[in-house]
Amino acid sequence: MAKTKVWAHRGASGWDKQYAPENTMPAFEKAVAMGADGIELDVQLTRDGEIVICHDEKIDRTSDGTGWLKDYTLKELKQFSFSKPHPEYGKVEIPTLEEFFAMMRSNHLTVNIELKTGVIYYDGLEEKTLNLAHKMGMESRILYSSFNHYSLQKLKHIDPKAKIALLYGERFIDIPDYPKHLDAVAVNPPLAIVTEEYITKCHAHGYAVNVWVVDPRVEMKRMVDLGVDAFFTDCPDNGRKIADGDFSGII
Ligand code: G3P
Ligand code: CA
């Protein structure tokens, strides 16, 4: 059984102030420092067509600005600070995907790019993201996911070699057929639906299982014991210890 990988969800975003503002460079740098095996992030497009990293379609929760991200140019978004839940970080700019890739050149971590095309469909996001990944030599390290499976289908159509994971919130009825139809290499299910039977079935059909979002340490241990391929966590330092077999303090 391969060792379970630890993927930092929105970087080392954490449950509390000991971590960093989600989906920002400090959170990504912290995830690398904490020994994560990979980083998950969310991408959207600015009004002038730049790929930026942000989870919500509106910037109110994470920045000192208001409104829809899609209505701002990159230059305008860069004026805001995206450290709202962590004011101790001072001004933190919204990162572009290009800035993130530049930082990641100094390591070999996996990158899970989630295309945020579920609420707003960003025309061209798939193609722009693929082009940038190729341009910056990141392609082999990327796993693309989205709740919008049409986006993944489109991505595969543009680049048949792109690795995709079906991200979802409810259980599929037909595990072997549905991911096969989209030529996915993995499924990314929520923690709530993961059972031993489910994992066995996915693995029997050749699909990696990457589980989101696993923050309680006892659940991290359960994922390791069940042999999931990776789990997404806001606390990659805890995840690192548990994936390495340090179960101290877990009842
Ligand atoms: O990719 C796993 C997880 O990030 C999906 O949910 O809402 O955090 O993007 P969300
Ligand atoms: Ca996400």
mmCIF file with all atom_site columns, N, CA and C and ligand atoms in Angstrom, residues 9-10 40-42 55 114 116 147 167, ligand 2:
data_model
loop_
_atom_site.group_PDB
_atom_site.id
_atom_site.type_symbol
_atom_site.label_atom_id
_atom_site.label_alt_id
_atom_site.label_comp_id
_atom_site.label_asym_id
_atom_site.label_entity_id
_atom_site.label_seq_id
_atom_site.pdbx_PDB_ins_code
_atom_site.Cartn_x
_atom_site.Cartn_y
_atom_site.Cartn_z
_atom_site.occupancy
_atom_site.B_iso_or_equiv
_atom_site.pdbx_formal_charge
_atom_site.auth_seq_id
_atom_site.auth_comp_id
_atom_site.auth_asym_id
_atom_site.auth_atom_id
_atom_site.pdbx_PDB_model_num
ATOM   1  N  N  . HIS A 1 9   ? -4.772  22.217 1.815   1.00 0.00 ? 9   HIS A N  1
ATOM   2  C  CA . HIS A 1 9   ? -6.006  22.760 1.251   1.00 0.00 ? 9   HIS A CA 1
ATOM   3  C  C  . HIS A 1 9   ? -6.000  24.291 1.311   1.00 0.00 ? 9   HIS A C  1
ATOM   4  N  N  . ARG A 1 10  ? -5.972  24.925 0.140   1.00 0.00 ? 10  ARG A N  1
ATOM   5  C  CA . ARG A 1 10  ? -5.833  26.388 0.024   1.00 0.00 ? 10  ARG A CA 1
ATOM   6  C  C  . ARG A 1 10  ? -4.506  26.839 0.658   1.00 0.00 ? 10  ARG A C  1
ATOM   7  N  N  . GLU A 1 40  ? -3.324  22.371 -2.792  1.00 0.00 ? 40  GLU A N  1
ATOM   8  C  CA . GLU A 1 40  ? -4.582  22.571 -3.519  1.00 0.00 ? 40  GLU A CA 1
ATOM   9  C  C  . GLU A 1 40  ? -4.895  24.057 -3.541  1.00 0.00 ? 40  GLU A C  1
ATOM   10 N  N  . LEU A 1 41  ? -5.425  24.544 -4.662  1.00 0.00 ? 41  LEU A N  1
ATOM   11 C  CA . LEU A 1 41  ? -5.808  25.949 -4.766  1.00 0.00 ? 41  LEU A CA 1
ATOM   12 C  C  . LEU A 1 41  ? -6.954  26.088 -5.760  1.00 0.00 ? 41  LEU A C  1
ATOM   13 N  N  . ASP A 1 42  ? -7.587  27.267 -5.736  1.00 0.00 ? 42  ASP A N  1
ATOM   14 C  CA . ASP A 1 42  ? -8.769  27.524 -6.568  1.00 0.00 ? 42  ASP A CA 1
ATOM   15 C  C  . ASP A 1 42  ? -8.460  28.650 -7.541  1.00 0.00 ? 42  ASP A C  1
ATOM   16 N  N  . HIS A 1 55  ? -10.834 31.413 -3.579  1.00 0.00 ? 55  HIS A N  1
ATOM   17 C  CA . HIS A 1 55  ? -11.900 30.415 -3.461  1.00 0.00 ? 55  HIS A CA 1
ATOM   18 C  C  . HIS A 1 55  ? -13.281 30.970 -3.784  1.00 0.00 ? 55  HIS A C  1
ATOM   19 N  N  . GLU A 1 114 ? -8.038  23.549 -8.696  1.00 0.00 ? 114 GLU A N  1
ATOM   20 C  CA . GLU A 1 114 ? -9.498  23.436 -8.829  1.00 0.00 ? 114 GLU A CA 1
ATOM   21 C  C  . GLU A 1 114 ? -10.004 24.603 -9.663  1.00 0.00 ? 114 GLU A C  1
ATOM   22 N  N  . LYS A 1 116 ? -12.702 26.963 -10.675 1.00 0.00 ? 116 LYS A N  1
ATOM   23 C  CA . LYS A 1 116 ? -13.940 27.438 -10.039 1.00 0.00 ? 116 LYS A CA 1
ATOM   24 C  C  . LYS A 1 116 ? -14.929 27.888 -11.109 1.00 0.00 ? 116 LYS A C  1
ATOM   25 N  N  . PHE A 1 147 ? -15.795 20.931 -9.603  1.00 0.00 ? 147 PHE A N  1
ATOM   26 C  CA . PHE A 1 147 ? -17.156 20.404 -9.394  1.00 0.00 ? 147 PHE A CA 1
ATOM   27 C  C  . PHE A 1 147 ? -17.918 20.437 -10.721 1.00 0.00 ? 147 PHE A C  1
ATOM   28 N  N  . LEU A 1 167 ? -14.063 15.909 -8.877  1.00 0.00 ? 167 LEU A N  1
ATOM   29 C  CA . LEU A 1 167 ? -14.371 16.464 -7.558  1.00 0.00 ? 167 LEU A CA 1
ATOM   30 C  C  . LEU A 1 167 ? -15.883 16.452 -7.385  1.00 0.00 ? 167 LEU A C  1
HETATM 31 CA CA . CA  B 2 .   ? -10.937 24.015 -3.537  1.00 0.00 ? 2   CA  B CA 1
#
